[in-house]
Short mmCIF file of C-alpha atoms in Angstrom, two decimals:
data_model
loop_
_atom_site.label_atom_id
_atom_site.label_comp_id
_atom_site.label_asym_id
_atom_site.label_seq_id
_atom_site.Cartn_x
_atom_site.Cartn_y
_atom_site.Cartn_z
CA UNK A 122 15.56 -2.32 -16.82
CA UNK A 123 13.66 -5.18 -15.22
CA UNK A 124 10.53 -2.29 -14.66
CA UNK A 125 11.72 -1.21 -17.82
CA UNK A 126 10.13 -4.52 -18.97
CA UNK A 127 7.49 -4.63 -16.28
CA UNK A 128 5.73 -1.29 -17.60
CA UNK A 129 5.70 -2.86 -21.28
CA UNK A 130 4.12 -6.31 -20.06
CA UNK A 131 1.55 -4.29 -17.83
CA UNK A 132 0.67 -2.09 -21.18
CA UNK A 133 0.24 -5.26 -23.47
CA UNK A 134 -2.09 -7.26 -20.19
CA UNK A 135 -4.15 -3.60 -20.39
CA UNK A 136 -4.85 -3.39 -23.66
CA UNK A 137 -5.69 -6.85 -24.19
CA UNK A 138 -7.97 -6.47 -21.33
CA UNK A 139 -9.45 -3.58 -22.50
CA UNK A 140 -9.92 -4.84 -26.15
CA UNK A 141 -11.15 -8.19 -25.05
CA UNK A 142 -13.19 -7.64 -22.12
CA UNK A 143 -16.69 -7.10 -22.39
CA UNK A 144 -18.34 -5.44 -19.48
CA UNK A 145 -17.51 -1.87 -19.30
CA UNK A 146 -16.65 -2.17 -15.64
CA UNK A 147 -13.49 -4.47 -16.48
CA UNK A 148 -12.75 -2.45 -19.16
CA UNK A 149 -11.74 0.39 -17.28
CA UNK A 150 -9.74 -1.92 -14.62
CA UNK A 151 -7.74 -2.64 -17.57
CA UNK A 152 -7.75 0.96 -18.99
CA UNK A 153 -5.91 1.70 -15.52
CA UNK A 154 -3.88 -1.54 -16.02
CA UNK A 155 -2.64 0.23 -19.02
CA UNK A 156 -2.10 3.13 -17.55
CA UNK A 157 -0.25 2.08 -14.55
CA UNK A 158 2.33 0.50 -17.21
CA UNK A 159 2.62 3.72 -18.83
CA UNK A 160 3.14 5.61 -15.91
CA UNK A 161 6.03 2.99 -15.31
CA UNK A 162 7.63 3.79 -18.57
CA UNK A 163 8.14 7.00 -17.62
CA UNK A 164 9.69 6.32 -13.96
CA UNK A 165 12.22 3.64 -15.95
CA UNK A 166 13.36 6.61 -18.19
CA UNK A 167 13.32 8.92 -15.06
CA UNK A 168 15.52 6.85 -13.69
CA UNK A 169 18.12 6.59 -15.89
CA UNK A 170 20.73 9.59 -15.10
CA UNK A 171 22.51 9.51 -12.21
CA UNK A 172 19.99 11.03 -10.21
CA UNK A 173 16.23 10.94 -10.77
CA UNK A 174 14.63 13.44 -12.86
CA UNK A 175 12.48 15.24 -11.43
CA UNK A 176 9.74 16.16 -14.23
CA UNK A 177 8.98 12.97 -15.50
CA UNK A 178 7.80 12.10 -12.20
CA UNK A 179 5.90 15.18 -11.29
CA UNK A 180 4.24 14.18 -14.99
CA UNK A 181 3.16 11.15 -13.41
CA UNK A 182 2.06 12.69 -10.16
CA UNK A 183 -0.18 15.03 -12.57
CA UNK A 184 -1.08 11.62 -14.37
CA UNK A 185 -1.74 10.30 -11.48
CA UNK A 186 -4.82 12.44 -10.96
CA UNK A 187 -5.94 13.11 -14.31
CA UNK A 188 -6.31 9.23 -14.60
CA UNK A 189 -8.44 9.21 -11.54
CA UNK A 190 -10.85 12.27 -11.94
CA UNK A 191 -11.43 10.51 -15.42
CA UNK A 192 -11.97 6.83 -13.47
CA UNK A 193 -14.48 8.30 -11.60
CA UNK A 194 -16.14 10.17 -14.57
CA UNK A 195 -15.91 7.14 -16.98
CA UNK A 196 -18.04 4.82 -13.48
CA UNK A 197 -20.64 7.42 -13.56
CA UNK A 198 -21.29 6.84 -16.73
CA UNK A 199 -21.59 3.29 -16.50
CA UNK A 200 -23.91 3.26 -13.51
CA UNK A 201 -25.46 5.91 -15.34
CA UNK A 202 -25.73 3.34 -18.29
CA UNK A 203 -26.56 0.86 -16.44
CA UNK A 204 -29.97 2.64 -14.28
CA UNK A 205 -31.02 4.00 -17.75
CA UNK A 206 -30.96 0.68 -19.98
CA UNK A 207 -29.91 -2.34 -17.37
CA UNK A 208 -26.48 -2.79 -19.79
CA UNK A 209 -23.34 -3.63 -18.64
CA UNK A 210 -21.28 -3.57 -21.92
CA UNK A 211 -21.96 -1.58 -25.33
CA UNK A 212 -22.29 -4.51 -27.36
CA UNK A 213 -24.36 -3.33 -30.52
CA UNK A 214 -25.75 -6.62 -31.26
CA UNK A 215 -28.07 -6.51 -27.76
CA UNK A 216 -32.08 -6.86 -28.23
CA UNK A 217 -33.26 -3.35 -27.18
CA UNK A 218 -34.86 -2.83 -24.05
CA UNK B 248 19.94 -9.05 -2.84
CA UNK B 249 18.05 -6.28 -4.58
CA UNK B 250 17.98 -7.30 -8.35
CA UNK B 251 15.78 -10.59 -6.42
CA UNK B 252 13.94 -8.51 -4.87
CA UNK B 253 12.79 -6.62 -8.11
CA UNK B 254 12.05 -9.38 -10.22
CA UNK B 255 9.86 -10.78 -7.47
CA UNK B 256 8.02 -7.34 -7.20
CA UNK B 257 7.78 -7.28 -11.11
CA UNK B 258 6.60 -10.90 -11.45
CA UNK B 259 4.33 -10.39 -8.40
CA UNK B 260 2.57 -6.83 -10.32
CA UNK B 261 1.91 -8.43 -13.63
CA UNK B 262 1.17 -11.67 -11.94
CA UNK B 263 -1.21 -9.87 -10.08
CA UNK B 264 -2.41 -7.35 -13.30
CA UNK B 265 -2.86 -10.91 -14.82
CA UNK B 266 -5.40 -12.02 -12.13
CA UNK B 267 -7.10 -9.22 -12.22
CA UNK B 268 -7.55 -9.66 -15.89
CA UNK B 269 -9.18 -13.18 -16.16
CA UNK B 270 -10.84 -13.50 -12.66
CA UNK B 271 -14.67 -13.54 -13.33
CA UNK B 272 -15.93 -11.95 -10.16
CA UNK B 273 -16.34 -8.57 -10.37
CA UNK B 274 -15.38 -7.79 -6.68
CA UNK B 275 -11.72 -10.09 -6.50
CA UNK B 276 -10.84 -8.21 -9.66
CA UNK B 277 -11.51 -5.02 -7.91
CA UNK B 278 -9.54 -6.53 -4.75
CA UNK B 279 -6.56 -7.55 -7.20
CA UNK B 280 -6.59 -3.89 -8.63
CA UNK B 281 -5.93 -2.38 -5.30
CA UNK B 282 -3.37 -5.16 -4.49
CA UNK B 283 -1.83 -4.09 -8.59
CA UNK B 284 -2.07 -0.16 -7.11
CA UNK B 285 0.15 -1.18 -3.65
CA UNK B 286 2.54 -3.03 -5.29
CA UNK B 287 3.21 -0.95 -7.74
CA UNK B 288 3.61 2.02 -5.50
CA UNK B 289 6.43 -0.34 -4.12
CA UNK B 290 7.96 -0.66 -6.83
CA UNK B 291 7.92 2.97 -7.38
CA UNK B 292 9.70 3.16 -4.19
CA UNK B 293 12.36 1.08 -5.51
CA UNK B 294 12.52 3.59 -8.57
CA UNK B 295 13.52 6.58 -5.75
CA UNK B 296 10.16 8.22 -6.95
CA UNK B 297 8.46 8.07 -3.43
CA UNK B 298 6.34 11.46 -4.21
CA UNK B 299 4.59 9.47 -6.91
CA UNK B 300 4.56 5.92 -4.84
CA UNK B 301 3.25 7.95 -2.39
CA UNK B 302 0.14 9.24 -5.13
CA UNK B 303 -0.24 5.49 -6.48
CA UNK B 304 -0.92 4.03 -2.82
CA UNK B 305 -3.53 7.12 -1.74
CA UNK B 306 -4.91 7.90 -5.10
CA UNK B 307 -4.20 4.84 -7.57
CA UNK B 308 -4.83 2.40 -5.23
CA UNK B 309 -6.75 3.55 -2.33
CA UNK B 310 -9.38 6.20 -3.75
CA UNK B 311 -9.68 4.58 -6.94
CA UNK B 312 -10.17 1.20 -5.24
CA UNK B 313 -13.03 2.93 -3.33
CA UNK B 314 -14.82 4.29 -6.45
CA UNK B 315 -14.34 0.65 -8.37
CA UNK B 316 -16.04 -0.95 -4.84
CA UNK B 317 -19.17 1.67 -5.01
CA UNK B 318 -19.42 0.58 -9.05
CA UNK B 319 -19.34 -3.34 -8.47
CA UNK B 320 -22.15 -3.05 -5.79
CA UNK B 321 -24.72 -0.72 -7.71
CA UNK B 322 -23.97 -2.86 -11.10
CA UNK B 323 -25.88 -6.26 -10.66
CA UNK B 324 -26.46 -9.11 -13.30
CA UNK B 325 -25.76 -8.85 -16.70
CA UNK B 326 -23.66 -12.21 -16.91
CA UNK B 327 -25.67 -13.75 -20.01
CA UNK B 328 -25.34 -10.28 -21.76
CA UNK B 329 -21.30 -10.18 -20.77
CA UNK B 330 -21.11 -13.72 -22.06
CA UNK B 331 -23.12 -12.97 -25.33
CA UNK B 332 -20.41 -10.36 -25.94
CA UNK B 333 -17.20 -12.08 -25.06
CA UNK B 334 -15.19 -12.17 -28.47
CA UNK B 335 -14.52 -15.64 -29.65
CA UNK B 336 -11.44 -17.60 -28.83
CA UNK B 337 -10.24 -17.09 -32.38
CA UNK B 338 -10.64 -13.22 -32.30
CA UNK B 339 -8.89 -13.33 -28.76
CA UNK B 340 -6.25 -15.05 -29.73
CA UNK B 341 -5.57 -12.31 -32.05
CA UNK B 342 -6.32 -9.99 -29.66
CA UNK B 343 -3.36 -11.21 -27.54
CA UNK B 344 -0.79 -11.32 -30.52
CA UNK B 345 -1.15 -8.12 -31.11
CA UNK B 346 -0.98 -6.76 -27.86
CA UNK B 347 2.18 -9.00 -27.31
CA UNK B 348 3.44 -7.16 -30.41
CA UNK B 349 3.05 -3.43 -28.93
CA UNK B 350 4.22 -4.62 -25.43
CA UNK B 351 7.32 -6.48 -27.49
CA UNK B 352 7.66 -3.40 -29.09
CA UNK B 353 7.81 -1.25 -26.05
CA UNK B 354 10.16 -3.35 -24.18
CA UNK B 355 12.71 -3.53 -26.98
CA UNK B 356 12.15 0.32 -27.28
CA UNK B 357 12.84 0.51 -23.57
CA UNK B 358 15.77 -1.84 -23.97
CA UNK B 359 17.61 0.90 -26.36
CA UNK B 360 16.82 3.90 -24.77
CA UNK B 361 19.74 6.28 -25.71
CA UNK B 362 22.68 6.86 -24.04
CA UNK B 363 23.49 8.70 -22.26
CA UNK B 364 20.27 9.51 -20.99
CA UNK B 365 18.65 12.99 -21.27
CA UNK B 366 17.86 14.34 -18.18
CA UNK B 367 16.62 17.60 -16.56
CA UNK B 368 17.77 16.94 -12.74
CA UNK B 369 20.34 19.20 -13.04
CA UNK B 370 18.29 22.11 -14.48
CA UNK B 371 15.49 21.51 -12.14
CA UNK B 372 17.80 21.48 -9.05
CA UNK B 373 19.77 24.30 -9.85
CA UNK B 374 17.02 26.82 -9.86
CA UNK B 375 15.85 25.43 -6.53
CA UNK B 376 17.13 27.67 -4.55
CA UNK B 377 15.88 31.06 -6.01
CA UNK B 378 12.11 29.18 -5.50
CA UNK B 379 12.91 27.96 -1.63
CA UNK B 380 11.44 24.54 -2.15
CA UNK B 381 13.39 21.37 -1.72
CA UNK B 382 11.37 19.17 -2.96
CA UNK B 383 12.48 19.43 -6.92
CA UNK B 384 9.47 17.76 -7.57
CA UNK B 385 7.40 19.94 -5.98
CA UNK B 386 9.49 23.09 -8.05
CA UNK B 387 8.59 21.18 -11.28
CA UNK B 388 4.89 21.39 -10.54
CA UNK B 389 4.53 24.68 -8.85
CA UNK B 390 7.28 26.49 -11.05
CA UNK B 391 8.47 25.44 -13.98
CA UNK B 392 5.38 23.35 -15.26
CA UNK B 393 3.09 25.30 -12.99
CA UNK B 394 0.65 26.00 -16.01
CA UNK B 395 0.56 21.53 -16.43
CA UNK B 396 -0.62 21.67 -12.43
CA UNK B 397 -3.20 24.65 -13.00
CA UNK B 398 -5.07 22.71 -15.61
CA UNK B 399 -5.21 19.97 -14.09
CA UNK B 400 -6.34 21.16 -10.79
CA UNK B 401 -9.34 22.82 -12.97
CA UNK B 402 -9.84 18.98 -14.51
CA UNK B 403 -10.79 17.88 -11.02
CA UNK B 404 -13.84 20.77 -10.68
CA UNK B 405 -14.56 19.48 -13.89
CA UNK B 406 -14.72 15.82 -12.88
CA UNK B 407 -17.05 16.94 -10.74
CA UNK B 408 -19.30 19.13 -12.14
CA UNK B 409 -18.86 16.58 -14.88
CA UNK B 410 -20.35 13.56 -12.26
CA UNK B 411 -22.77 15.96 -10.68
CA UNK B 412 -24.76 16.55 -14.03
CA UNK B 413 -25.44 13.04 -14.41
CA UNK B 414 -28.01 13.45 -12.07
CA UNK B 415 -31.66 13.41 -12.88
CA UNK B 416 -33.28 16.66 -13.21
CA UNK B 417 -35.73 16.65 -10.20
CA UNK B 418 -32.12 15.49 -7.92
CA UNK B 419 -30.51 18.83 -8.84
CA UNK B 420 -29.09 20.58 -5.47
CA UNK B 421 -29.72 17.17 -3.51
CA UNK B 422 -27.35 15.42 -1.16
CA UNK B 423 -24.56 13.37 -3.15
CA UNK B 424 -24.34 9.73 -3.00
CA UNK B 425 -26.17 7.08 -0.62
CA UNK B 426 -27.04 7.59 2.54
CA UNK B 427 -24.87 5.14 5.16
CA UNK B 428 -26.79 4.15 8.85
CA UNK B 429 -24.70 5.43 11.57
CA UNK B 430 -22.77 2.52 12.97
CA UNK B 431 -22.62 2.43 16.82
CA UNK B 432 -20.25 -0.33 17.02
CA UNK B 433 -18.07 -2.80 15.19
CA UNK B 434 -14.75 -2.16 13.78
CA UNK B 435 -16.13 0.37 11.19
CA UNK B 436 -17.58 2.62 13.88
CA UNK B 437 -14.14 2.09 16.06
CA UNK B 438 -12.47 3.06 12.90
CA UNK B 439 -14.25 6.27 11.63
CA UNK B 440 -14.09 7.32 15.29
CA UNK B 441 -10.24 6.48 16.48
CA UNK B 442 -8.55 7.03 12.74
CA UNK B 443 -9.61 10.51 11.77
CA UNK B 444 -7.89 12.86 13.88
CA UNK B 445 -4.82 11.09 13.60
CA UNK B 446 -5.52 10.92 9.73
CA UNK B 447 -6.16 14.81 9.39
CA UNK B 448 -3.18 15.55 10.93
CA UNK B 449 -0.65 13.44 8.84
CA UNK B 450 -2.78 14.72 5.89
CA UNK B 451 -1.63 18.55 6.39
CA UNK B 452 1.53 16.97 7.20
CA UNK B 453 2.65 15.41 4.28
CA UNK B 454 0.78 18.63 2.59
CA UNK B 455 3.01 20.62 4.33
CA UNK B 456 6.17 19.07 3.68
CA UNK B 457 5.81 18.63 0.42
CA UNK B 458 7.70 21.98 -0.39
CA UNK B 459 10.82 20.04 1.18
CA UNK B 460 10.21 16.04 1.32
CA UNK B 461 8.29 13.71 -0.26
CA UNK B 462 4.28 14.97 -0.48
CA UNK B 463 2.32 18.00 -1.37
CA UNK B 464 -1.27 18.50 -1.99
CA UNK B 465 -2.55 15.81 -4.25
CA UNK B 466 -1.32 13.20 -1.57
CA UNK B 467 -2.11 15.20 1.76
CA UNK B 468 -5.84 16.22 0.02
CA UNK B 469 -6.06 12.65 -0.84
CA UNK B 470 -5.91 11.12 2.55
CA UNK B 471 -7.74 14.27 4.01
CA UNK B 472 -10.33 13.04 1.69
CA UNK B 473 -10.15 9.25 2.80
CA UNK B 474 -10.63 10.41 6.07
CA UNK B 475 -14.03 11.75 5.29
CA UNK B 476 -15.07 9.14 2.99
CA UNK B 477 -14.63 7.26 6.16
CA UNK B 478 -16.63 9.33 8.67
CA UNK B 479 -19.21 8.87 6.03
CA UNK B 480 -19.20 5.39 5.10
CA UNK B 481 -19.58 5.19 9.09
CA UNK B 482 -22.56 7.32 9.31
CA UNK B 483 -20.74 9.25 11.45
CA UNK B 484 -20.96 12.97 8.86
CA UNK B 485 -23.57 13.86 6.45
CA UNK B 486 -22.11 15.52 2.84
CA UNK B 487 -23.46 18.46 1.98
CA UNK B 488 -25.88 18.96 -0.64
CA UNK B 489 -24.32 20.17 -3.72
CA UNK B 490 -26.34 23.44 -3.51
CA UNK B 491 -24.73 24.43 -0.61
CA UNK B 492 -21.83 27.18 -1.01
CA UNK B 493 -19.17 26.49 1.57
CA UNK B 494 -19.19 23.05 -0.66
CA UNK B 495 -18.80 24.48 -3.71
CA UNK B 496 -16.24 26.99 -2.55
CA UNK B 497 -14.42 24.42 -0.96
CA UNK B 498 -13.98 22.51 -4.34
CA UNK B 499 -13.09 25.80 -6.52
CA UNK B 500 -10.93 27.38 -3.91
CA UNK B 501 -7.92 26.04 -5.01
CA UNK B 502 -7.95 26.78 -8.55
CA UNK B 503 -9.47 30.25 -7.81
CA UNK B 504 -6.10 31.07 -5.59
CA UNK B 505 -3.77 29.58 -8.48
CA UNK B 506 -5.63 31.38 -11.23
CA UNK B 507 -5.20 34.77 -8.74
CA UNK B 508 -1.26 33.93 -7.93
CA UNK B 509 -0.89 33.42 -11.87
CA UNK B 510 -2.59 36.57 -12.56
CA UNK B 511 -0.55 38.88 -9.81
CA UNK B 512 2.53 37.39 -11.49
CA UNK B 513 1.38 40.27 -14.47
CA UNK B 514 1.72 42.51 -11.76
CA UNK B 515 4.58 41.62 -9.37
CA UNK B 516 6.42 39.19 -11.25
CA UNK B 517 7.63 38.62 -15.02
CA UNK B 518 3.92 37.04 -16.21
CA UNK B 519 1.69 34.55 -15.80
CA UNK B 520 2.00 32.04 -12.97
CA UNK B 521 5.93 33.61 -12.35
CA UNK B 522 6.58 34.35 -9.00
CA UNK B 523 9.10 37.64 -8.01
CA UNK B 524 12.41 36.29 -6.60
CA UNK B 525 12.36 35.59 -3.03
CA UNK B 526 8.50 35.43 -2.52
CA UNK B 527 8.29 32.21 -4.62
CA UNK B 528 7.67 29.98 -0.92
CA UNK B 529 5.31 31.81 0.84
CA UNK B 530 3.38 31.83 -2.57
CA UNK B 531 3.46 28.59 -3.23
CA UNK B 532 2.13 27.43 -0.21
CA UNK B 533 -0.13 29.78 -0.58
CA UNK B 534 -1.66 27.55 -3.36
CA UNK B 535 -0.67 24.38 -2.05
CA UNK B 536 -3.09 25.30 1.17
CA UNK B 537 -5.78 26.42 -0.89
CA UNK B 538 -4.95 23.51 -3.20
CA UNK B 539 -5.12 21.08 -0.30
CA UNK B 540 -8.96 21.57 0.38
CA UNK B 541 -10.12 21.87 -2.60
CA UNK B 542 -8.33 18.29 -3.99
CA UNK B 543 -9.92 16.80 -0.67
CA UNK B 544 -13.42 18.10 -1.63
CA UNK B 545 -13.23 16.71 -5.01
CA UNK B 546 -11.92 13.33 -4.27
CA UNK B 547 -14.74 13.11 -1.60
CA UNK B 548 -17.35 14.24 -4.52
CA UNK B 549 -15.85 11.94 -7.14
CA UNK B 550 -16.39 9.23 -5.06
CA UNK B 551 -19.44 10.06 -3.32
CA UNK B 552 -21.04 10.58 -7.23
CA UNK B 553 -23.81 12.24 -8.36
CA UNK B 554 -26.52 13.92 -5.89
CA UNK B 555 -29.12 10.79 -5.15
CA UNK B 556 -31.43 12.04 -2.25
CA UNK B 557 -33.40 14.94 -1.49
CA UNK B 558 -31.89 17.72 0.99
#
């Protein structure tokens, strides 16, 4: 129960980070914040028989993955963002280049 | 004793997700994410899910924490744009009440899950046998969600096929990523020389026993993969250039073999992706092998990024 709890707090920290953080970098740490806390959701309710079950975890192993292939994707195109226009963030209100 | 020892771990992971949050280096955030990715692989330890501790420490923590180091050098500057974009206290303030409302939400949600719990151990263990795999977590993603673990192995030759076409035109069929001196000495060098062939062989390891213990492809591949990254990052082997073929075969191997194994279950079996009774193992690992390269190849890609210098 106490990761129970855990998972929630890490999904509220994530979101907040990812609503209120401006660079696009620090936005995804905090999309994987979130997801991390998500992922920990689903190992509390795993958990909860008397022994673990087995396919909410391998749904997390497949999470697992999915959530990196898509890190790496969502860096590209911020580096990509970043050679083409010098940005950092995708704040509308910038003076164009 | 162990109730302490949880809420430490769960004070010290959003403690640390905290930290990672309002730190304004780039690079220390980066540092706390990897320390948020190891800690929370401990605590899935303490949750008796050490197949996916196991993937949070090599994948969640460790890869990722690679790719997030490669981003923070290439980005530079920008701190007068970040700042003009920072929301205002006010609208912060109301970011964090609301946030505190789904996370409420989700812990009082979590606090009354239903009793007694659901659960599919049972099912998934009982049908263990007629597979040959131990490892019921293993069953789940070969067997009975085996279509879940095909698509997701094709998301990863996606990712990078995905990454590779943000290349500029005239790059197309170049060498991925930058180019790293070779180091003849220093702990790097010592490292990328001494840590491989130790590495490569507890990769296929835990590969290998993933049928019956904790592992399987997706953590093997991983470290399989870390080991090159590291031979690289040392200077010490050159990636390929994405035109080459073994490279490209390498990274759709293993999907190609599960797509094949699916399709000769039409044949031998009761349909797609179902394996006949009593040759579920050797087909399995059949995939799992295959599956093994080809995750190592893409994690190596994904990180490496898009093709930067000339063949």
């Amino acid at each position: 129960m106490i990761f129970g709890v855990t998972g929630a707090a890490l999904v509220a920290l994530g979101l907040y980070g990812l609503v209120t953080q401006p660079a696009l970098l620090r936005k995804i740490l905090a999309f994987n914040l979130l997801g991390g806390g998500v992922f920990l959701l689903f190992g509390v309710v795993a958990r909860r028989g008397a022994v673990a079950d087995p396919v909410p975890q391998a749904l997390v192993i497949t999470g697992l993955v999915v959530a990196f292939a898509a890190t790496a994707l969502a860096l590209v195109l911020v580096l990509r963002l970043f050679q083409i226009t010098g940005a950092a963030t995708i704040a509308e209100d910038k003076t164009p280049p | 004793m162990s109730l302490v020892l949880d809420v430490m771990l769960a004070l010290a992971v959003i403690g640390v997700a905290g930290w990672t949050l309002l730190v304004r280096g780039n690079f220390p955030a980066v540092i706390g994410f990897v320390a948020y990715g190891l800690l929370l692989a401990l605590v899935w330890v303490r949750l008796g899910a050490v197949d996916v501790a196991l993937t949070e420490a090599a994948l969640g923590a460790g890869a990722t924490g690679v790719l997030l180091l490669f981003a923070v050098v290439r980005l530079r500057g920008g701190k007068a744009e970040i700042d003009a974009a920072t929301p205002s206290p006010p609208q912060r303030v109301a970011a964090a009440i609301l946030c505190g409302v789904v996370g409420l939400g989700l812990a009082v949600a979590m606090l009354n899950l239903p009793d007694p719990a659901p659960s599919l151990a049972a099912e998934a263990t009982r049908h263990l046998p007629l597979l040959g795999v131990g490892n019921p977590i293993t069953g789940v993603l070969m067997a009975y969600r085996g279509l879940d673990t095909l698509l997701e192995a094709v998301v990863l030759v996606f990712a990078v096929l995905a990454i590779w076409s943000m290349a500029p035109d005239r790059r197309w069929g170049a060498i991925p990523g930058p180019l790293f001196p070779v180091q003849s000495s220093g702990p790097l060098s010592l490292l990328a020389r001494v840590l491989p062939p130790i590495g490569i062989v507890v990769g296929i390891h835990i590969a290998w026993v993933g049928a019956d213990a904790p592992g399987g492809k997706f953590q093997g591949g991983t470290i399989l993969a870390a080991m090159g990254i590291l031979a690289w990052v040392a200077g010490l082997w050159r990636l390929p250039p994405v035109a080459s073929r073994g490279l490209r075969w390498a990274v759709v191997a293993g999907p190609l073999v599960f797509i094949g194994v699916g399709l000769l279950g039409f044949v031998i079996a009761d349909g797609f992706l179902s394996y006949p009774p009593g040759f579920a193992k050797p087909l399995i690992l059949l995939i799992e092998a295959a599956m093994t390269l080809s995750v190592a190849a893409a994690i190596v890609l994904m990180v490496a990024g898009p093709p930067e210098r000339p063949a």
